[in-house]
Amino acid sequence: MTAIKGKHIILGITGGIAAYKSAMLVRLLVKAGAEVQVVMTPNAKEFITPVTLSTLSGKPVISEFFTANTGEWHSHVDLGLWADAMIVAPATASTIAKMANGVADNMLVTTYLSAKAPVFVAPAMDLDMMAHPSTVRNISLLRSYGNHIIEAQSGELASHLTGKGRMEEPERIVEVLEAYFSGNCDYKGKHVLITAGPTYERIDPVRFIGNYSSGKMGYAIAGEAASRGATVTLVSGPVSIPAPADSAISVVRVESARQMLDACENVFPDADVAIMCAAVADYAPASPSDIKIKREGNEPPEIRLVKNPDIARTLGEKKHEGQILVGFALETDHEGDNAVAKMKSKNLDMIVLNSLRDAGAGFSTDTNKVTVFTADGRTLPFPLKDKHEVAGDILDTILSL
Ligand code: C5P
């Protein structure tokens, strides 16, 4: 390990049981050659003593805005500028909520708001807190600010319950940082086009035909590709997740399949990789009404449908040497055969299959279980993982083509 050597790292520690692991994290970072400044929330001191951490880091721990006996002010601004990276590990639900909403009532969150460097957040909490919509939303907000989330793992928790909420092991956190500093920029210079979310096909000004796609998988791939150095154009159907704040990602918002095709055709000639993650409606109403269709005095309307363009197939026909086109297949039966047939008929280089028969895979979940088929004949089954980790696997496989 060398990339961490000489780096200035702020380690933010919050008040959770996993704080005992922070001692090991400081040890490993210092061993890798980093200068570590520990910033603790007042609650964190209930779980691990500042003496342990200042001894291991070789620097006094900062917790308050002022040192009580001397009145010396700890400048969060200077600290924010000093840092090459900030890690918050463990990050409790409360600190994550404060970071997401700018509640700067302690030194740690104040430093976070001043930090110019990349921020890595390793959540740790009980499974119910982890799954609560407020935590899910706050973590997704942090992600949208460009922060790196080091996913909590599943296993036995301090409560003796079993589920997702264990802080990632210190060794792995150091590896994540190492990969970041060693410039895992394997997508640098690449332009990646990604479609995401559903399409809405208008029936009248207030009604549409749509589907349950959340956009999470496509947004996860966009974030991962950008963090690996790519310039990303994310052509997004209507979704409720926030737009990524990463300046390397341009979001083009569309509603219908037609609009999505137009946006993709504009971008595709300059793209190195195109990943068709959107759940595009197959049909659209032939003649959408300009006014709201009335119920009173009318028989139920018959809506005639026309075929939508197949965006992946259209791009497959235009693909030139060196471009890589990736599709998704969501299947309920004969999954592998259907996926491979789609890859061939649409002239794709790779297809990512999710089966609706697998629990935790598909549209609105945060996890996915995929099997990747490549045009060079490989079948790569992956286990159930968080969609952000699946995004990494997909991008790795694309590079292997
Ligand atoms: O044929 P099917 O809809 O199962 O194919 C799925 C793949 O094709 C996905 O990658 C999806 O984004 C893409 N697709 C498309 N345009 C359509 C239908 C599907 O780009 N009209």
PDB file of N, CA, C and O in Angstrom, residues 6-62:
ATOM      1  N   GLY A   6       1.544   9.789   3.171  1.00  0.00           N
ATOM      2  CA  GLY A   6       1.646  11.251   3.180  1.00  0.00           C
ATOM      3  C   GLY A   6       0.314  11.978   3.083  1.00  0.00           C
ATOM      4  O   GLY A   6       0.267  13.205   3.154  1.00  0.00           O
ATOM      5  N   LYS A   7      -0.764  11.254   2.919  1.00  0.00           N
ATOM      6  CA  LYS A   7      -2.082  11.912   2.780  1.00  0.00           C
ATOM      7  C   LYS A   7      -2.578  12.397   4.140  1.00  0.00           C
ATOM      8  O   LYS A   7      -2.329  11.766   5.167  1.00  0.00           O
ATOM      9  N   HIS A   8      -3.273  13.530   4.108  1.00  0.00           N
ATOM     10  CA  HIS A   8      -3.881  14.090   5.318  1.00  0.00           C
ATOM     11  C   HIS A   8      -5.312  13.583   5.410  1.00  0.00           C
ATOM     12  O   HIS A   8      -6.124  13.881   4.528  1.00  0.00           O
ATOM     13  N   ILE A   9      -5.595  12.858   6.444  1.00  0.00           N
ATOM     14  CA  ILE A   9      -6.930  12.254   6.533  1.00  0.00           C
ATOM     15  C   ILE A   9      -7.628  12.650   7.830  1.00  0.00           C
ATOM     16  O   ILE A   9      -7.067  12.503   8.926  1.00  0.00           O
ATOM     17  N   ILE A  10      -8.841  13.185   7.683  1.00  0.00           N
ATOM     18  CA  ILE A  10      -9.662  13.442   8.864  1.00  0.00           C
ATOM     19  C   ILE A  10     -10.495  12.197   9.090  1.00  0.00           C
ATOM     20  O   ILE A  10     -11.197  11.740   8.176  1.00  0.00           O
ATOM     21  N   LEU A  11     -10.394  11.653  10.302  1.00  0.00           N
ATOM     22  CA  LEU A  11     -11.269  10.525  10.631  1.00  0.00           C
ATOM     23  C   LEU A  11     -12.339  11.019  11.599  1.00  0.00           C
ATOM     24  O   LEU A  11     -12.030  11.372  12.745  1.00  0.00           O
ATOM     25  N   GLY A  12     -13.565  11.094  11.109  1.00  0.00           N
ATOM     26  CA  GLY A  12     -14.685  11.499  11.960  1.00  0.00           C
ATOM     27  C   GLY A  12     -15.266  10.269  12.631  1.00  0.00           C
ATOM     28  O   GLY A  12     -15.588   9.288  11.957  1.00  0.00           O
ATOM     29  N   ILE A  13     -15.374  10.306  13.946  1.00  0.00           N
ATOM     30  CA  ILE A  13     -15.908   9.147  14.685  1.00  0.00           C
ATOM     31  C   ILE A  13     -17.175   9.583  15.419  1.00  0.00           C
ATOM     32  O   ILE A  13     -17.183  10.632  16.084  1.00  0.00           O
ATOM     33  N   THR A  14     -18.236   8.801  15.256  1.00  0.00           N
ATOM     34  CA  THR A  14     -19.496   9.171  15.895  1.00  0.00           C
ATOM     35  C   THR A  14     -19.882   8.100  16.923  1.00  0.00           C
ATOM     36  O   THR A  14     -19.225   7.062  17.020  1.00  0.00           O
ATOM     37  N   GLY A  15     -20.935   8.374  17.664  1.00  0.00           N
ATOM     38  CA  GLY A  15     -21.266   7.551  18.822  1.00  0.00           C
ATOM     39  C   GLY A  15     -22.029   6.286  18.529  1.00  0.00           C
ATOM     40  O   GLY A  15     -23.241   6.210  18.749  1.00  0.00           O
ATOM     41  N   GLY A  16     -21.333   5.283  18.050  1.00  0.00           N
ATOM     42  CA  GLY A  16     -21.953   3.972  17.838  1.00  0.00           C
ATOM     43  C   GLY A  16     -21.009   2.911  18.367  1.00  0.00           C
ATOM     44  O   GLY A  16     -19.807   3.175  18.523  1.00  0.00           O
ATOM     45  N   ILE A  17     -21.545   1.718  18.602  1.00  0.00           N
ATOM     46  CA  ILE A  17     -20.726   0.624  19.139  1.00  0.00           C
ATOM     47  C   ILE A  17     -19.504   0.375  18.252  1.00  0.00           C
ATOM     48  O   ILE A  17     -18.417   0.120  18.742  1.00  0.00           O
ATOM     49  N   ALA A  18     -19.691   0.510  16.934  1.00  0.00           N
ATOM     50  CA  ALA A  18     -18.583   0.212  16.015  1.00  0.00           C
ATOM     51  C   ALA A  18     -17.404   1.166  16.200  1.00  0.00           C
ATOM     52  O   ALA A  18     -16.342   0.954  15.600  1.00  0.00           O
ATOM     53  N   ALA A  19     -17.565   2.195  17.056  1.00  0.00           N
ATOM     54  CA  ALA A  19     -16.454   3.135  17.285  1.00  0.00           C
ATOM     55  C   ALA A  19     -15.217   2.404  17.813  1.00  0.00           C
ATOM     56  O   ALA A  19     -14.098   2.883  17.642  1.00  0.00           O
ATOM     57  N   TYR A  20     -15.422   1.225  18.425  1.00  0.00           N
ATOM     58  CA  TYR A  20     -14.230   0.500  18.925  1.00  0.00           C
ATOM     59  C   TYR A  20     -13.327   0.093  17.759  1.00  0.00           C
ATOM     60  O   TYR A  20     -12.132  -0.061  17.909  1.00  0.00           O
ATOM     61  N   LYS A  21     -13.929  -0.045  16.562  1.00  0.00           N
ATOM     62  CA  LYS A  21     -13.122  -0.436  15.391  1.00  0.00           C
ATOM     63  C   LYS A  21     -12.295   0.734  14.854  1.00  0.00           C
ATOM     64  O   LYS A  21     -11.411   0.546  14.031  1.00  0.00           O
ATOM     65  N   SER A  22     -12.646   1.950  15.310  1.00  0.00           N
ATOM     66  CA  SER A  22     -11.939   3.127  14.787  1.00  0.00           C
ATOM     67  C   SER A  22     -10.481   3.130  15.216  1.00  0.00           C
ATOM     68  O   SER A  22      -9.623   3.677  14.519  1.00  0.00           O
ATOM     69  N   ALA A  23     -10.211   2.517  16.380  1.00  0.00           N
ATOM     70  CA  ALA A  23      -8.815   2.458  16.834  1.00  0.00           C
ATOM     71  C   ALA A  23      -7.994   1.691  15.797  1.00  0.00           C
ATOM     72  O   ALA A  23      -6.905   2.127  15.396  1.00  0.00           O
ATOM     73  N   MET A  24      -8.548   0.591  15.332  1.00  0.00           N
ATOM     74  CA  MET A  24      -7.855  -0.219  14.324  1.00  0.00           C
ATOM     75  C   MET A  24      -7.713   0.558  13.016  1.00  0.00           C
ATOM     76  O   MET A  24      -6.669   0.512  12.361  1.00  0.00           O
ATOM     77  N   LEU A  25      -8.756   1.317  12.694  1.00  0.00           N
ATOM     78  CA  LEU A  25      -8.708   2.099  11.457  1.00  0.00           C
ATOM     79  C   LEU A  25      -7.583   3.139  11.517  1.00  0.00           C
ATOM     80  O   LEU A  25      -6.816   3.301  10.556  1.00  0.00           O
ATOM     81  N   VAL A  26      -7.471   3.834  12.666  1.00  0.00           N
ATOM     82  CA  VAL A  26      -6.383   4.816  12.815  1.00  0.00           C
ATOM     83  C   VAL A  26      -5.036   4.108  12.652  1.00  0.00           C
ATOM     84  O   VAL A  26      -4.153   4.563  11.919  1.00  0.00           O
ATOM     85  N   ARG A  27      -4.914   2.973  13.305  1.00  0.00           N
ATOM     86  CA  ARG A  27      -3.669   2.201  13.286  1.00  0.00           C
ATOM     87  C   ARG A  27      -3.272   1.864  11.842  1.00  0.00           C
ATOM     88  O   ARG A  27      -2.139   2.050  11.433  1.00  0.00           O
ATOM     89  N   LEU A  28      -4.250   1.360  11.085  1.00  0.00           N
ATOM     90  CA  LEU A  28      -3.968   0.940   9.707  1.00  0.00           C
ATOM     91  C   LEU A  28      -3.614   2.133   8.817  1.00  0.00           C
ATOM     92  O   LEU A  28      -2.722   2.048   7.981  1.00  0.00           O
ATOM     93  N   LEU A  29      -4.317   3.250   9.034  1.00  0.00           N
ATOM     94  CA  LEU A  29      -4.040   4.439   8.213  1.00  0.00           C
ATOM     95  C   LEU A  29      -2.642   4.972   8.511  1.00  0.00           C
ATOM     96  O   LEU A  29      -1.882   5.320   7.598  1.00  0.00           O
ATOM     97  N   VAL A  30      -2.307   5.014   9.802  1.00  0.00           N
ATOM     98  CA  VAL A  30      -0.979   5.515  10.194  1.00  0.00           C
ATOM     99  C   VAL A  30       0.095   4.569   9.639  1.00  0.00           C
ATOM    100  O   VAL A  30       1.115   5.007   9.109  1.00  0.00           O
ATOM    101  N   LYS A  31      -0.181   3.275   9.738  1.00  0.00           N
ATOM    102  CA  LYS A  31       0.776   2.273   9.224  1.00  0.00           C
ATOM    103  C   LYS A  31       0.985   2.457   7.721  1.00  0.00           C
ATOM    104  O   LYS A  31       2.085   2.256   7.198  1.00  0.00           O
ATOM    105  N   ALA A  32      -0.081   2.866   7.021  1.00  0.00           N
ATOM    106  CA  ALA A  32       0.029   3.068   5.568  1.00  0.00           C
ATOM    107  C   ALA A  32       0.692   4.410   5.246  1.00  0.00           C
ATOM    108  O   ALA A  32       0.838   4.769   4.084  1.00  0.00           O
ATOM    109  N   GLY A  33       1.063   5.166   6.285  1.00  0.00           N
ATOM    110  CA  GLY A  33       1.811   6.400   6.061  1.00  0.00           C
ATOM    111  C   GLY A  33       0.981   7.666   6.072  1.00  0.00           C
ATOM    112  O   GLY A  33       1.468   8.748   5.729  1.00  0.00           O
ATOM    113  N   ALA A  34      -0.299   7.568   6.458  1.00  0.00           N
ATOM    114  CA  ALA A  34      -1.157   8.764   6.451  1.00  0.00           C
ATOM    115  C   ALA A  34      -0.966   9.579   7.728  1.00  0.00           C
ATOM    116  O   ALA A  34      -0.539   9.059   8.754  1.00  0.00           O
ATOM    117  N   GLU A  35      -1.244  10.882   7.628  1.00  0.00           N
ATOM    118  CA  GLU A  35      -1.370  11.718   8.831  1.00  0.00           C
ATOM    119  C   GLU A  35      -2.848  11.749   9.162  1.00  0.00           C
ATOM    120  O   GLU A  35      -3.656  12.135   8.311  1.00  0.00           O
ATOM    121  N   VAL A  36      -3.196  11.354  10.370  1.00  0.00           N
ATOM    122  CA  VAL A  36      -4.611  11.217  10.708  1.00  0.00           C
ATOM    123  C   VAL A  36      -5.002  12.214  11.798  1.00  0.00           C
ATOM    124  O   VAL A  36      -4.354  12.287  12.845  1.00  0.00           O
ATOM    125  N   GLN A  37      -6.008  13.009  11.527  1.00  0.00           N
ATOM    126  CA  GLN A  37      -6.580  13.892  12.546  1.00  0.00           C
ATOM    127  C   GLN A  37      -7.960  13.354  12.919  1.00  0.00           C
ATOM    128  O   GLN A  37      -8.865  13.306  12.077  1.00  0.00           O
ATOM    129  N   VAL A  38      -8.087  12.933  14.172  1.00  0.00           N
ATOM    130  CA  VAL A  38      -9.378  12.397  14.610  1.00  0.00           C
ATOM    131  C   VAL A  38     -10.274  13.549  15.077  1.00  0.00           C
ATOM    132  O   VAL A  38      -9.847  14.433  15.821  1.00  0.00           O
ATOM    133  N   VAL A  39     -11.510  13.548  14.584  1.00  0.00           N
ATOM    134  CA  VAL A  39     -12.534  14.487  15.063  1.00  0.00           C
ATOM    135  C   VAL A  39     -13.681  13.624  15.582  1.00  0.00           C
ATOM    136  O   VAL A  39     -14.234  12.807  14.837  1.00  0.00           O
ATOM    137  N   MET A  40     -14.003  13.785  16.863  1.00  0.00           N
ATOM    138  CA  MET A  40     -15.058  12.934  17.450  1.00  0.00           C
ATOM    139  C   MET A  40     -16.274  13.772  17.789  1.00  0.00           C
ATOM    140  O   MET A  40     -16.149  14.935  18.176  1.00  0.00           O
ATOM    141  N   THR A  41     -17.449  13.150  17.700  1.00  0.00           N
ATOM    142  CA  THR A  41     -18.623  13.829  18.260  1.00  0.00           C
ATOM    143  C   THR A  41     -18.581  13.607  19.776  1.00  0.00           C
ATOM    144  O   THR A  41     -17.941  12.658  20.251  1.00  0.00           O
ATOM    145  N   PRO A  42     -19.236  14.478  20.538  1.00  0.00           N
ATOM    146  CA  PRO A  42     -19.242  14.279  21.990  1.00  0.00           C
ATOM    147  C   PRO A  42     -19.713  12.875  22.368  1.00  0.00           C
ATOM    148  O   PRO A  42     -19.143  12.238  23.246  1.00  0.00           O
ATOM    149  N   ASN A  43     -20.716  12.349  21.675  1.00  0.00           N
ATOM    150  CA  ASN A  43     -21.229  11.008  21.996  1.00  0.00           C
ATOM    151  C   ASN A  43     -20.204   9.904  21.765  1.00  0.00           C
ATOM    152  O   ASN A  43     -20.227   8.882  22.438  1.00  0.00           O
ATOM    153  N   ALA A  44     -19.341  10.108  20.759  1.00  0.00           N
ATOM    154  CA  ALA A  44     -18.373   9.053  20.421  1.00  0.00           C
ATOM    155  C   ALA A  44     -17.469   8.751  21.614  1.00  0.00           C
ATOM    156  O   ALA A  44     -17.006   7.619  21.778  1.00  0.00           O
ATOM    157  N   LYS A  45     -17.249   9.790  22.469  1.00  0.00           N
ATOM    158  CA  LYS A  45     -16.348   9.586  23.613  1.00  0.00           C
ATOM    159  C   LYS A  45     -16.923   8.617  24.636  1.00  0.00           C
ATOM    160  O   LYS A  45     -16.211   8.129  25.502  1.00  0.00           O
ATOM    161  N   GLU A  46     -18.225   8.359  24.532  1.00  0.00           N
ATOM    162  CA  GLU A  46     -18.839   7.363  25.420  1.00  0.00           C
ATOM    163  C   GLU A  46     -18.447   5.952  24.982  1.00  0.00           C
ATOM    164  O   GLU A  46     -18.631   4.995  25.700  1.00  0.00           O
ATOM    165  N   PHE A  47     -17.972   5.835  23.731  1.00  0.00           N
ATOM    166  CA  PHE A  47     -17.703   4.499  23.189  1.00  0.00           C
ATOM    167  C   PHE A  47     -16.206   4.184  23.102  1.00  0.00           C
ATOM    168  O   PHE A  47     -15.817   3.041  23.130  1.00  0.00           O
ATOM    169  N   ILE A  48     -15.388   5.228  22.918  1.00  0.00           N
ATOM    170  CA  ILE A  48     -13.931   5.000  22.831  1.00  0.00           C
ATOM    171  C   ILE A  48     -13.246   6.273  23.349  1.00  0.00           C
ATOM    172  O   ILE A  48     -13.743   7.375  23.093  1.00  0.00           O
ATOM    173  N   THR A  49     -12.148   6.098  24.061  1.00  0.00           N
ATOM    174  CA  THR A  49     -11.583   7.304  24.692  1.00  0.00           C
ATOM    175  C   THR A  49     -10.675   8.067  23.722  1.00  0.00           C
ATOM    176  O   THR A  49      -9.959   7.459  22.901  1.00  0.00           O
ATOM    177  N   PRO A  50     -10.692   9.394  23.860  1.00  0.00           N
ATOM    178  CA  PRO A  50      -9.794  10.217  23.036  1.00  0.00           C
ATOM    179  C   PRO A  50      -8.325   9.860  23.260  1.00  0.00           C
ATOM    180  O   PRO A  50      -7.520   9.960  22.331  1.00  0.00           O
ATOM    181  N   VAL A  51      -7.983   9.376  24.470  1.00  0.00           N
ATOM    182  CA  VAL A  51      -6.574   9.058  24.754  1.00  0.00           C
ATOM    183  C   VAL A  51      -6.096   7.934  23.829  1.00  0.00           C
ATOM    184  O   VAL A  51      -5.004   8.012  23.255  1.00  0.00           O
ATOM    185  N   THR A  52      -6.930   6.925  23.637  1.00  0.00           N
ATOM    186  CA  THR A  52      -6.552   5.816  22.745  1.00  0.00           C
ATOM    187  C   THR A  52      -6.277   6.361  21.344  1.00  0.00           C
ATOM    188  O   THR A  52      -5.265   6.032  20.707  1.00  0.00           O
ATOM    189  N   LEU A  53      -7.177   7.216  20.898  1.00  0.00           N
ATOM    190  CA  LEU A  53      -7.097   7.687  19.509  1.00  0.00           C
ATOM    191  C   LEU A  53      -5.965   8.690  19.316  1.00  0.00           C
ATOM    192  O   LEU A  53      -5.290   8.672  18.285  1.00  0.00           O
ATOM    193  N   SER A  54      -5.734   9.562  20.315  1.00  0.00           N
ATOM    194  CA  SER A  54      -4.648  10.530  20.142  1.00  0.00           C
ATOM    195  C   SER A  54      -3.309   9.803  20.210  1.00  0.00           C
ATOM    196  O   SER A  54      -2.361  10.165  19.516  1.00  0.00           O
ATOM    197  N   THR A  55      -3.248   8.739  21.020  1.00  0.00           N
ATOM    198  CA  THR A  55      -1.995   7.979  21.103  1.00  0.00           C
ATOM    199  C   THR A  55      -1.717   7.298  19.762  1.00  0.00           C
ATOM    200  O   THR A  55      -0.604   7.373  19.230  1.00  0.00           O
ATOM    201  N   LEU A  56      -2.743   6.675  19.205  1.00  0.00           N
ATOM    202  CA  LEU A  56      -2.540   5.947  17.946  1.00  0.00           C
ATOM    203  C   LEU A  56      -2.279   6.891  16.767  1.00  0.00           C
ATOM    204  O   LEU A  56      -1.505   6.583  15.867  1.00  0.00           O
ATOM    205  N   SER A  57      -2.945   8.062  16.781  1.00  0.00           N
ATOM    206  CA  SER A  57      -2.785   8.976  15.635  1.00  0.00           C
ATOM    207  C   SER A  57      -1.590   9.903  15.817  1.00  0.00           C
ATOM    208  O   SER A  57      -1.113  10.497  14.854  1.00  0.00           O
ATOM    209  N   GLY A  58      -1.139  10.032  17.061  1.00  0.00           N
ATOM    210  CA  GLY A  58      -0.022  10.953  17.328  1.00  0.00           C
ATOM    211  C   GLY A  58      -0.444  12.403  17.255  1.00  0.00           C
ATOM    212  O   GLY A  58       0.386  13.303  17.106  1.00  0.00           O
ATOM    213  N   LYS A  59      -1.725  12.690  17.370  1.00  0.00           N
ATOM    214  CA  LYS A  59      -2.240  14.072  17.341  1.00  0.00           C
ATOM    215  C   LYS A  59      -3.362  14.181  18.357  1.00  0.00           C
ATOM    216  O   LYS A  59      -4.168  13.247  18.477  1.00  0.00           O
ATOM    217  N   PRO A  60      -3.467  15.329  19.029  1.00  0.00           N
ATOM    218  CA  PRO A  60      -4.603  15.507  19.937  1.00  0.00           C
ATOM    219  C   PRO A  60      -5.919  15.367  19.165  1.00  0.00           C
ATOM    220  O   PRO A  60      -6.029  15.823  18.028  1.00  0.00           O
ATOM    221  N   VAL A  61      -6.848  14.716  19.808  1.00  0.00           N
ATOM    222  CA  VAL A  61      -8.162  14.528  19.197  1.00  0.00           C
ATOM    223  C   VAL A  61      -8.952  15.832  19.306  1.00  0.00           C
ATOM    224  O   VAL A  61      -8.864  16.529  20.313  1.00  0.00           O
ATOM    225  N   ILE A  62      -9.696  16.162  18.262  1.00  0.00           N
ATOM    226  CA  ILE A  62     -10.540  17.367  18.312  1.00  0.00           C
ATOM    227  C   ILE A  62     -11.995  16.933  18.476  1.00  0.00           C
ATOM    228  O   ILE A  62     -12.461  16.024  17.782  1.00  0.00           O
TER     229      ILE A  62
END
